[in-house]
Amino acid sequence: MLLKKIYFSAVCLLPIHIAFAQLPQDSRRAGGIAVIPITAEVTQIFYEQSPVLISQEGVQRYAVFGIPMSAPLGTLTLKTNHKPIEIEVKPYQYAEQHLSVKNQDYVNPKQEQLDRYAVEAKEQNDIYRSFSQSTWTQLPSFIRPTAGKFSNSFGRKRFFNQEERAPHSGLDIPAPIGQKVIAPADGIIIQTGNYFFNGNTVLIDHGQGLISMFCHLSKIEVTKGQHITQGELLGLVGNTGRATGAHLHWGMSLNNARVDPQLFIK
Ligand SMILES: [Zn+2]
């Protein structure tokens, strides 16, 4: 009842494509998401090799497109089975972070550690590139995976002991060791494991190329292949892998683009 009320009042004030509760926020920047109304003729959308998620909200369908961190500013074109879709990627200033990491293995890993990381990175990239048919037509809603303040950490340019590294691809939520981490939405556990940088990790496939990742856990409570529903326990907060303190690293990937998880939370 309450939802209906919000929906009707929102329709009066907002453009229709952001009036629905389930869709992520539209933010057209590198690492952001474009929520694009599409016509009935459009049934398939691709960005480079990756299929793009489509959600049905009432009578309207939407492309929900993850804009890669590496996307240049300006016009970006999505291919479809009908007319191409163009979106404008706008400038956005991400913060910088200078970290002092004491364990040299994480700053300048040894060859055997680099070899281990190469195998793990390939495994994770294969998961991000996967596209499973969804059991839903309307994108599921998301809730916070653990309690705590969201740090403004997604997209940060990172320097480890003055050396520039890849921008931060997830959202860090500082929390005590042992705090519960729950599934933010329904899905299937696509992988669990202990990784060099990410520590104990769980990955969930939510369908149509939407993958979530939870890292640095002290304990994993799920197994690969398991169906999971929103709110179910995934594991416990920890500081395994390359972590400067206890926190949850929450990553979201759409069409193989790492995007800001905050856009999924209202
Ligand atoms: Zn992180």
PDB file of C-alpha atoms and ligand atoms in Angstrom:
ATOM      1  CA  MET A   1       0.000   0.000   0.000  1.00  0.00           C
ATOM      2  CA  LEU A   2       2.727   2.403   1.035  1.00  0.00           C
ATOM      3  CA  LEU A   3       4.736   1.560  -2.074  1.00  0.00           C
ATOM      4  CA  LYS A   4       1.790   2.371  -4.291  1.00  0.00           C
ATOM      5  CA  LYS A   5       1.400   5.745  -2.596  1.00  0.00           C
ATOM      6  CA  ILE A   6       5.093   6.581  -3.132  1.00  0.00           C
ATOM      7  CA  TYR A   7       4.870   5.433  -6.716  1.00  0.00           C
ATOM      8  CA  PHE A   8       1.934   7.664  -7.564  1.00  0.00           C
ATOM      9  CA  SER A   9       3.358  10.775  -5.907  1.00  0.00           C
ATOM     10  CA  ALA A  10       6.755  10.147  -7.525  1.00  0.00           C
ATOM     11  CA  VAL A  11       5.218   9.960 -10.996  1.00  0.00           C
ATOM     12  CA  CYS A  12       3.935  13.504 -10.667  1.00  0.00           C
ATOM     13  CA  LEU A  13       7.326  14.940  -9.776  1.00  0.00           C
ATOM     14  CA  LEU A  14       9.921  12.900 -11.577  1.00  0.00           C
ATOM     15  CA  PRO A  15      10.630  11.797 -15.126  1.00  0.00           C
ATOM     16  CA  ILE A  16       8.981   8.400 -15.479  1.00  0.00           C
ATOM     17  CA  HIS A  17      12.208   6.423 -15.848  1.00  0.00           C
ATOM     18  CA  ILE A  18      13.300   7.056 -12.244  1.00  0.00           C
ATOM     19  CA  ALA A  19       9.851   6.707 -10.678  1.00  0.00           C
ATOM     20  CA  PHE A  20      10.082   2.956 -10.053  1.00  0.00           C
ATOM     21  CA  ALA A  21      11.378   1.463  -6.838  1.00  0.00           C
ATOM     22  CA  GLN A  22      13.437  -1.349  -8.395  1.00  0.00           C
ATOM     23  CA  LEU A  23      15.683   0.460 -10.831  1.00  0.00           C
ATOM     24  CA  PRO A  24      19.114   1.755  -9.808  1.00  0.00           C
ATOM     25  CA  GLN A  25      19.744   5.498  -9.882  1.00  0.00           C
ATOM     26  CA  ASP A  26      20.671   6.950 -13.263  1.00  0.00           C
ATOM     27  CA  SER A  27      24.173   8.502 -13.097  1.00  0.00           C
ATOM     28  CA  ARG A  28      25.902   8.929 -16.446  1.00  0.00           C
ATOM     29  CA  ARG A  29      29.571   8.969 -15.450  1.00  0.00           C
ATOM     30  CA  ALA A  30      32.409   6.447 -15.684  1.00  0.00           C
ATOM     31  CA  GLY A  31      31.526   3.833 -13.053  1.00  0.00           C
ATOM     32  CA  GLY A  32      27.894   4.955 -13.113  1.00  0.00           C
ATOM     33  CA  ILE A  33      24.699   3.516 -14.590  1.00  0.00           C
ATOM     34  CA  ALA A  34      22.445   4.690 -17.430  1.00  0.00           C
ATOM     35  CA  VAL A  35      18.769   3.718 -17.105  1.00  0.00           C
ATOM     36  CA  ILE A  36      17.344   4.115 -20.609  1.00  0.00           C
ATOM     37  CA  PRO A  37      13.686   3.627 -21.627  1.00  0.00           C
ATOM     38  CA  ILE A  38      13.541   1.402 -24.737  1.00  0.00           C
ATOM     39  CA  THR A  39      10.861   0.724 -27.310  1.00  0.00           C
ATOM     40  CA  ALA A  40       9.185  -2.659 -27.880  1.00  0.00           C
ATOM     41  CA  GLU A  41      11.307  -3.333 -30.999  1.00  0.00           C
ATOM     42  CA  VAL A  42      14.511  -3.468 -28.946  1.00  0.00           C
ATOM     43  CA  THR A  43      15.071  -6.988 -27.642  1.00  0.00           C
ATOM     44  CA  GLN A  44      18.880  -7.203 -27.580  1.00  0.00           C
ATOM     45  CA  ILE A  45      21.449  -4.592 -26.598  1.00  0.00           C
ATOM     46  CA  PHE A  46      25.237  -4.895 -26.626  1.00  0.00           C
ATOM     47  CA  TYR A  47      28.127  -2.780 -25.433  1.00  0.00           C
ATOM     48  CA  GLU A  48      31.269  -4.112 -27.116  1.00  0.00           C
ATOM     49  CA  GLN A  49      30.928  -7.905 -26.541  1.00  0.00           C
ATOM     50  CA  SER A  50      28.710  -7.685 -23.464  1.00  0.00           C
ATOM     51  CA  PRO A  51      24.905  -8.020 -23.518  1.00  0.00           C
ATOM     52  CA  VAL A  52      23.118  -5.261 -21.568  1.00  0.00           C
ATOM     53  CA  LEU A  53      20.496  -5.943 -18.861  1.00  0.00           C
ATOM     54  CA  ILE A  54      16.847  -5.246 -19.704  1.00  0.00           C
ATOM     55  CA  SER A  55      14.208  -4.752 -16.992  1.00  0.00           C
ATOM     56  CA  GLN A  56      10.444  -4.569 -17.396  1.00  0.00           C
ATOM     57  CA  GLU A  57       8.809  -2.024 -15.065  1.00  0.00           C
ATOM     58  CA  GLY A  58       5.055  -2.035 -15.564  1.00  0.00           C
ATOM     59  CA  VAL A  59       4.438  -1.466 -19.266  1.00  0.00           C
ATOM     60  CA  GLN A  60       7.828   0.171 -19.891  1.00  0.00           C
ATOM     61  CA  ARG A  61      11.116  -1.644 -20.552  1.00  0.00           C
ATOM     62  CA  TYR A  62      14.528  -0.224 -19.659  1.00  0.00           C
ATOM     63  CA  ALA A  63      18.120  -0.875 -20.589  1.00  0.00           C
ATOM     64  CA  VAL A  64      20.189  -0.802 -17.379  1.00  0.00           C
ATOM     65  CA  PHE A  65      23.726  -0.188 -18.612  1.00  0.00           C
ATOM     66  CA  GLY A  66      26.901  -0.186 -16.517  1.00  0.00           C
ATOM     67  CA  ILE A  67      29.302   2.522 -17.735  1.00  0.00           C
ATOM     68  CA  PRO A  68      32.894   1.191 -17.493  1.00  0.00           C
ATOM     69  CA  MET A  69      35.432   3.113 -15.353  1.00  0.00           C
ATOM     70  CA  SER A  70      37.552   3.361 -18.515  1.00  0.00           C
ATOM     71  CA  ALA A  71      34.749   4.959 -20.613  1.00  0.00           C
ATOM     72  CA  PRO A  72      35.846   8.217 -22.278  1.00  0.00           C
ATOM     73  CA  LEU A  73      33.774  11.383 -21.808  1.00  0.00           C
ATOM     74  CA  GLY A  74      31.195  12.181 -24.468  1.00  0.00           C
ATOM     75  CA  THR A  75      28.933  10.046 -26.598  1.00  0.00           C
ATOM     76  CA  LEU A  76      28.928   6.285 -26.126  1.00  0.00           C
ATOM     77  CA  THR A  77      26.947   4.006 -28.463  1.00  0.00           C
ATOM     78  CA  LEU A  78      25.142   0.774 -27.619  1.00  0.00           C
ATOM     79  CA  LYS A  79      24.295  -1.604 -30.457  1.00  0.00           C
ATOM     80  CA  THR A  80      20.819  -3.100 -30.561  1.00  0.00           C
ATOM     81  CA  ASN A  81      18.799  -5.316 -32.907  1.00  0.00           C
ATOM     82  CA  HIS A  82      16.993  -2.081 -33.858  1.00  0.00           C
ATOM     83  CA  LYS A  83      18.376   1.489 -33.738  1.00  0.00           C
ATOM     84  CA  PRO A  84      21.601   2.213 -31.835  1.00  0.00           C
ATOM     85  CA  ILE A  85      21.268   3.932 -28.440  1.00  0.00           C
ATOM     86  CA  GLU A  86      23.510   6.889 -27.619  1.00  0.00           C
ATOM     87  CA  ILE A  87      24.271   8.143 -24.131  1.00  0.00           C
ATOM     88  CA  GLU A  88      26.394  11.032 -22.844  1.00  0.00           C
ATOM     89  CA  VAL A  89      29.107  10.198 -20.301  1.00  0.00           C
ATOM     90  CA  LYS A  90      29.603  13.247 -18.066  1.00  0.00           C
ATOM     91  CA  PRO A  91      32.713  14.261 -16.099  1.00  0.00           C
ATOM     92  CA  TYR A  92      32.959  13.188 -12.465  1.00  0.00           C
ATOM     93  CA  GLN A  93      35.748  13.835  -9.971  1.00  0.00           C
ATOM     94  CA  TYR A  94      36.628  10.811  -7.859  1.00  0.00           C
ATOM     95  CA  ALA A  95      38.694  11.264  -4.710  1.00  0.00           C
ATOM     96  CA  GLU A  96      42.339  10.241  -4.232  1.00  0.00           C
ATOM     97  CA  GLN A  97      43.528   8.006  -1.463  1.00  0.00           C
ATOM     98  CA  HIS A  98      47.080   7.555  -0.234  1.00  0.00           C
ATOM     99  CA  LEU A  99      47.601   4.360   1.714  1.00  0.00           C
ATOM    100  CA  SER A 100      50.551   3.034   3.555  1.00  0.00           C
ATOM    101  CA  VAL A 101      50.521  -0.751   3.338  1.00  0.00           C
ATOM    102  CA  LYS A 102      53.072  -2.401   5.642  1.00  0.00           C
ATOM    103  CA  ASN A 103      53.016  -5.890   4.126  1.00  0.00           C
ATOM    104  CA  GLN A 104      55.370  -5.526   1.111  1.00  0.00           C
ATOM    105  CA  ASP A 105      53.826  -8.663  -0.473  1.00  0.00           C
ATOM    106  CA  TYR A 106      50.739  -6.587  -1.249  1.00  0.00           C
ATOM    107  CA  VAL A 107      52.657  -3.584  -2.640  1.00  0.00           C
ATOM    108  CA  ASN A 108      55.245  -5.453  -4.700  1.00  0.00           C
ATOM    109  CA  PRO A 109      54.061  -9.052  -4.847  1.00  0.00           C
ATOM    110  CA  LYS A 110      56.586 -11.827  -5.538  1.00  0.00           C
ATOM    111  CA  GLN A 111      56.444 -13.752  -8.830  1.00  0.00           C
ATOM    112  CA  GLU A 112      54.578 -16.713  -7.304  1.00  0.00           C
ATOM    113  CA  GLN A 113      52.011 -14.292  -5.843  1.00  0.00           C
ATOM    114  CA  LEU A 114      51.631 -12.545  -9.215  1.00  0.00           C
ATOM    115  CA  ASP A 115      51.110 -15.960 -10.842  1.00  0.00           C
ATOM    116  CA  ARG A 116      48.441 -16.772  -8.265  1.00  0.00           C
ATOM    117  CA  TYR A 117      46.787 -13.384  -8.836  1.00  0.00           C
ATOM    118  CA  ALA A 118      46.784 -13.866 -12.658  1.00  0.00           C
ATOM    119  CA  VAL A 119      44.799 -17.118 -12.262  1.00  0.00           C
ATOM    120  CA  GLU A 120      42.378 -15.486  -9.814  1.00  0.00           C
ATOM    121  CA  ALA A 121      41.891 -12.386 -11.970  1.00  0.00           C
ATOM    122  CA  LYS A 122      41.052 -14.535 -14.996  1.00  0.00           C
ATOM    123  CA  GLU A 123      38.550 -16.545 -12.960  1.00  0.00           C
ATOM    124  CA  GLN A 124      36.865 -13.349 -11.735  1.00  0.00           C
ATOM    125  CA  ASN A 125      36.842 -11.734 -15.177  1.00  0.00           C
ATOM    126  CA  ASP A 126      35.204 -14.850 -16.637  1.00  0.00           C
ATOM    127  CA  ILE A 127      32.468 -14.501 -14.002  1.00  0.00           C
ATOM    128  CA  TYR A 128      32.001 -10.794 -14.807  1.00  0.00           C
ATOM    129  CA  ARG A 129      31.683 -11.598 -18.511  1.00  0.00           C
ATOM    130  CA  SER A 130      29.077 -14.318 -17.888  1.00  0.00           C
ATOM    131  CA  PHE A 131      25.454 -13.638 -18.773  1.00  0.00           C
ATOM    132  CA  SER A 132      22.811 -15.951 -17.351  1.00  0.00           C
ATOM    133  CA  GLN A 133      19.169 -15.681 -18.327  1.00  0.00           C
ATOM    134  CA  SER A 134      17.278 -14.129 -15.440  1.00  0.00           C
ATOM    135  CA  THR A 135      14.327 -15.794 -13.751  1.00  0.00           C
ATOM    136  CA  TRP A 136      12.836 -12.286 -13.326  1.00  0.00           C
ATOM    137  CA  THR A 137      11.561  -9.724 -15.810  1.00  0.00           C
ATOM    138  CA  GLN A 138      11.705  -6.848 -13.312  1.00  0.00           C
ATOM    139  CA  LEU A 139      15.155  -6.219 -11.835  1.00  0.00           C
ATOM    140  CA  PRO A 140      15.146  -7.234  -8.129  1.00  0.00           C
ATOM    141  CA  SER A 141      15.480  -4.510  -5.497  1.00  0.00           C
ATOM    142  CA  PHE A 142      18.647  -4.274  -3.388  1.00  0.00           C
ATOM    143  CA  ILE A 143      19.244  -3.700   0.326  1.00  0.00           C
ATOM    144  CA  ARG A 144      22.467  -2.949   2.246  1.00  0.00           C
ATOM    145  CA  PRO A 145      24.607  -6.087   2.694  1.00  0.00           C
ATOM    146  CA  THR A 146      25.879  -5.044   6.138  1.00  0.00           C
ATOM    147  CA  ALA A 147      25.364  -2.288   8.702  1.00  0.00           C
ATOM    148  CA  GLY A 148      27.777   0.655   8.726  1.00  0.00           C
ATOM    149  CA  LYS A 149      28.549   3.969   7.119  1.00  0.00           C
ATOM    150  CA  PHE A 150      29.212   3.909   3.380  1.00  0.00           C
ATOM    151  CA  SER A 151      32.637   5.401   2.790  1.00  0.00           C
ATOM    152  CA  ASN A 152      32.932   7.505  -0.357  1.00  0.00           C
ATOM    153  CA  SER A 153      35.379   4.958  -1.682  1.00  0.00           C
ATOM    154  CA  PHE A 154      34.083   3.771  -5.040  1.00  0.00           C
ATOM    155  CA  GLY A 155      36.242   4.973  -7.940  1.00  0.00           C
ATOM    156  CA  ARG A 156      38.987   6.408  -5.713  1.00  0.00           C
ATOM    157  CA  LYS A 157      42.389   6.767  -7.332  1.00  0.00           C
ATOM    158  CA  ARG A 158      44.629   4.752  -5.078  1.00  0.00           C
ATOM    159  CA  PHE A 159      48.280   5.123  -4.226  1.00  0.00           C
ATOM    160  CA  PHE A 160      49.933   2.348  -2.218  1.00  0.00           C
ATOM    161  CA  ASN A 161      53.081   3.732  -0.621  1.00  0.00           C
ATOM    162  CA  GLN A 162      53.108   6.488  -3.316  1.00  0.00           C
ATOM    163  CA  GLU A 163      52.629   4.051  -6.227  1.00  0.00           C
ATOM    164  CA  GLU A 164      49.486   4.638  -8.296  1.00  0.00           C
ATOM    165  CA  ARG A 165      47.218   1.610  -8.685  1.00  0.00           C
ATOM    166  CA  ALA A 166      43.935   0.816 -10.408  1.00  0.00           C
ATOM    167  CA  PRO A 167      40.959   2.849  -9.126  1.00  0.00           C
ATOM    168  CA  HIS A 168      38.970   1.271  -6.342  1.00  0.00           C
ATOM    169  CA  SER A 169      36.259  -0.863  -7.949  1.00  0.00           C
ATOM    170  CA  GLY A 170      33.919  -1.301  -4.978  1.00  0.00           C
ATOM    171  CA  LEU A 171      32.429   0.327  -1.925  1.00  0.00           C
ATOM    172  CA  ASP A 172      34.092  -0.160   1.479  1.00  0.00           C
ATOM    173  CA  ILE A 173      31.891  -0.401   4.555  1.00  0.00           C
ATOM    174  CA  PRO A 174      33.944  -0.320   7.771  1.00  0.00           C
ATOM    175  CA  ALA A 175      32.477  -2.799  10.264  1.00  0.00           C
ATOM    176  CA  PRO A 176      33.686  -4.995  13.136  1.00  0.00           C
ATOM    177  CA  ILE A 177      35.047  -8.485  12.502  1.00  0.00           C
ATOM    178  CA  GLY A 178      32.238 -11.031  12.786  1.00  0.00           C
ATOM    179  CA  GLN A 179      29.384  -8.708  11.766  1.00  0.00           C
ATOM    180  CA  LYS A 180      26.845 -10.408   9.487  1.00  0.00           C
ATOM    181  CA  VAL A 181      26.987  -9.915   5.712  1.00  0.00           C
ATOM    182  CA  ILE A 182      23.700 -10.694   3.964  1.00  0.00           C
ATOM    183  CA  ALA A 183      22.590 -11.063   0.337  1.00  0.00           C
ATOM    184  CA  PRO A 184      21.414  -7.636  -0.926  1.00  0.00           C
ATOM    185  CA  ALA A 185      19.132  -9.348  -3.485  1.00  0.00           C
ATOM    186  CA  ASP A 186      18.148 -12.822  -4.699  1.00  0.00           C
ATOM    187  CA  GLY A 187      20.598 -14.787  -6.831  1.00  0.00           C
ATOM    188  CA  ILE A 188      22.831 -17.830  -7.182  1.00  0.00           C
ATOM    189  CA  ILE A 189      26.250 -18.169  -5.514  1.00  0.00           C
ATOM    190  CA  ILE A 190      28.448 -18.252  -8.605  1.00  0.00           C
ATOM    191  CA  GLN A 191      31.794 -18.564  -6.755  1.00  0.00           C
ATOM    192  CA  THR A 192      33.413 -18.548  -3.313  1.00  0.00           C
ATOM    193  CA  GLY A 193      37.111 -18.651  -2.533  1.00  0.00           C
ATOM    194  CA  ASN A 194      40.160 -17.252  -0.815  1.00  0.00           C
ATOM    195  CA  TYR A 195      41.948 -14.753  -3.062  1.00  0.00           C
ATOM    196  CA  PHE A 196      45.317 -13.025  -2.758  1.00  0.00           C
ATOM    197  CA  PHE A 197      44.040  -9.427  -2.738  1.00  0.00           C
ATOM    198  CA  ASN A 198      40.337  -9.927  -1.961  1.00  0.00           C
ATOM    199  CA  GLY A 199      40.677 -12.513   0.805  1.00  0.00           C
ATOM    200  CA  ASN A 200      37.653 -14.696   1.517  1.00  0.00           C
ATOM    201  CA  THR A 201      35.153 -13.769  -1.177  1.00  0.00           C
ATOM    202  CA  VAL A 202      31.590 -14.560  -2.255  1.00  0.00           C
ATOM    203  CA  LEU A 203      30.192 -13.718  -5.707  1.00  0.00           C
ATOM    204  CA  ILE A 204      26.448 -13.716  -6.488  1.00  0.00           C
ATOM    205  CA  ASP A 205      24.931 -13.928  -9.963  1.00  0.00           C
ATOM    206  CA  HIS A 206      21.682 -11.927  -9.945  1.00  0.00           C
ATOM    207  CA  GLY A 207      20.941 -12.670 -13.630  1.00  0.00           C
ATOM    208  CA  GLN A 208      21.526 -10.843 -16.935  1.00  0.00           C
ATOM    209  CA  GLY A 209      25.183 -10.034 -16.196  1.00  0.00           C
ATOM    210  CA  LEU A 210      24.523  -8.387 -12.824  1.00  0.00           C
ATOM    211  CA  ILE A 211      27.095  -9.778 -10.374  1.00  0.00           C
ATOM    212  CA  SER A 212      27.803  -8.734  -6.780  1.00  0.00           C
ATOM    213  CA  MET A 213      31.023  -9.429  -4.860  1.00  0.00           C
ATOM    214  CA  PHE A 214      31.800  -9.439  -1.113  1.00  0.00           C
ATOM    215  CA  CYS A 215      35.442  -9.487   0.007  1.00  0.00           C
ATOM    216  CA  HIS A 216      37.784  -9.716   3.040  1.00  0.00           C
ATOM    217  CA  LEU A 217      35.322 -11.951   4.910  1.00  0.00           C
ATOM    218  CA  SER A 218      36.456 -13.723   8.108  1.00  0.00           C
ATOM    219  CA  LYS A 219      34.033 -16.558   7.354  1.00  0.00           C
ATOM    220  CA  ILE A 220      32.064 -17.766   4.316  1.00  0.00           C
ATOM    221  CA  GLU A 221      28.647 -19.288   5.082  1.00  0.00           C
ATOM    222  CA  VAL A 222      27.501 -20.280   1.565  1.00  0.00           C
ATOM    223  CA  THR A 223      28.602 -22.721  -1.126  1.00  0.00           C
ATOM    224  CA  LYS A 224      28.915 -22.448  -4.895  1.00  0.00           C
ATOM    225  CA  GLY A 225      25.677 -23.204  -6.781  1.00  0.00           C
ATOM    226  CA  GLN A 226      23.433 -22.355  -3.829  1.00  0.00           C
ATOM    227  CA  HIS A 227      20.297 -20.283  -4.447  1.00  0.00           C
ATOM    228  CA  ILE A 228      20.142 -17.316  -2.130  1.00  0.00           C
ATOM    229  CA  THR A 229      17.327 -14.970  -1.226  1.00  0.00           C
ATOM    230  CA  GLN A 230      17.558 -11.337  -0.161  1.00  0.00           C
ATOM    231  CA  GLY A 231      18.593 -11.036   3.505  1.00  0.00           C
ATOM    232  CA  GLU A 232      20.155 -14.538   3.802  1.00  0.00           C
ATOM    233  CA  LEU A 233      23.544 -14.830   5.503  1.00  0.00           C
ATOM    234  CA  LEU A 234      26.583 -14.882   3.154  1.00  0.00           C
ATOM    235  CA  GLY A 235      29.374 -14.674   5.705  1.00  0.00           C
ATOM    236  CA  LEU A 236      31.022 -12.484   8.330  1.00  0.00           C
ATOM    237  CA  VAL A 237      33.026  -9.246   8.051  1.00  0.00           C
ATOM    238  CA  GLY A 238      36.796  -9.681   8.310  1.00  0.00           C
ATOM    239  CA  ASN A 239      40.153  -8.347   7.147  1.00  0.00           C
ATOM    240  CA  THR A 240      41.478 -11.213   5.012  1.00  0.00           C
ATOM    241  CA  GLY A 241      43.541 -10.453   1.858  1.00  0.00           C
ATOM    242  CA  ARG A 242      44.812  -6.882   1.273  1.00  0.00           C
ATOM    243  CA  ALA A 243      42.789  -4.980   3.869  1.00  0.00           C
ATOM    244  CA  THR A 244      44.063  -2.136   6.032  1.00  0.00           C
ATOM    245  CA  GLY A 245      41.357  -2.842   8.621  1.00  0.00           C
ATOM    246  CA  ALA A 246      38.134  -4.775   9.131  1.00  0.00           C
ATOM    247  CA  HIS A 247      35.587  -3.808   6.472  1.00  0.00           C
ATOM    248  CA  LEU A 248      33.318  -5.216   3.804  1.00  0.00           C
ATOM    249  CA  HIS A 249      34.338  -4.518   0.203  1.00  0.00           C
ATOM    250  CA  TRP A 250      31.143  -4.630  -1.838  1.00  0.00           C
ATOM    251  CA  GLY A 251      31.499  -4.708  -5.621  1.00  0.00           C
ATOM    252  CA  MET A 252      28.804  -4.576  -8.321  1.00  0.00           C
ATOM    253  CA  SER A 253      29.322  -5.442 -11.980  1.00  0.00           C
ATOM    254  CA  LEU A 254      26.909  -4.877 -14.863  1.00  0.00           C
ATOM    255  CA  ASN A 255      27.733  -5.932 -18.455  1.00  0.00           C
ATOM    256  CA  ASN A 256      31.321  -6.513 -17.260  1.00  0.00           C
ATOM    257  CA  ALA A 257      31.635  -2.915 -15.959  1.00  0.00           C
ATOM    258  CA  ARG A 258      32.349  -2.271 -12.290  1.00  0.00           C
ATOM    259  CA  VAL A 259      29.772   0.279 -11.107  1.00  0.00           C
ATOM    260  CA  ASP A 260      29.050   2.224  -7.920  1.00  0.00           C
ATOM    261  CA  PRO A 261      27.045  -0.051  -5.539  1.00  0.00           C
ATOM    262  CA  GLN A 262      25.458   3.027  -3.912  1.00  0.00           C
ATOM    263  CA  LEU A 263      23.359   3.483  -7.058  1.00  0.00           C
ATOM    264  CA  PHE A 264      21.434   0.307  -6.144  1.00  0.00           C
ATOM    265  CA  ILE A 265      20.450   1.584  -2.693  1.00  0.00           C
ATOM    266  CA  LYS A 266      17.672   4.125  -2.253  1.00  0.00           C
TER     267      LYS A 266
HETATM  268 ZN    ZN B   1      37.707  -2.097  -1.067  1.00  0.00          ZN
END
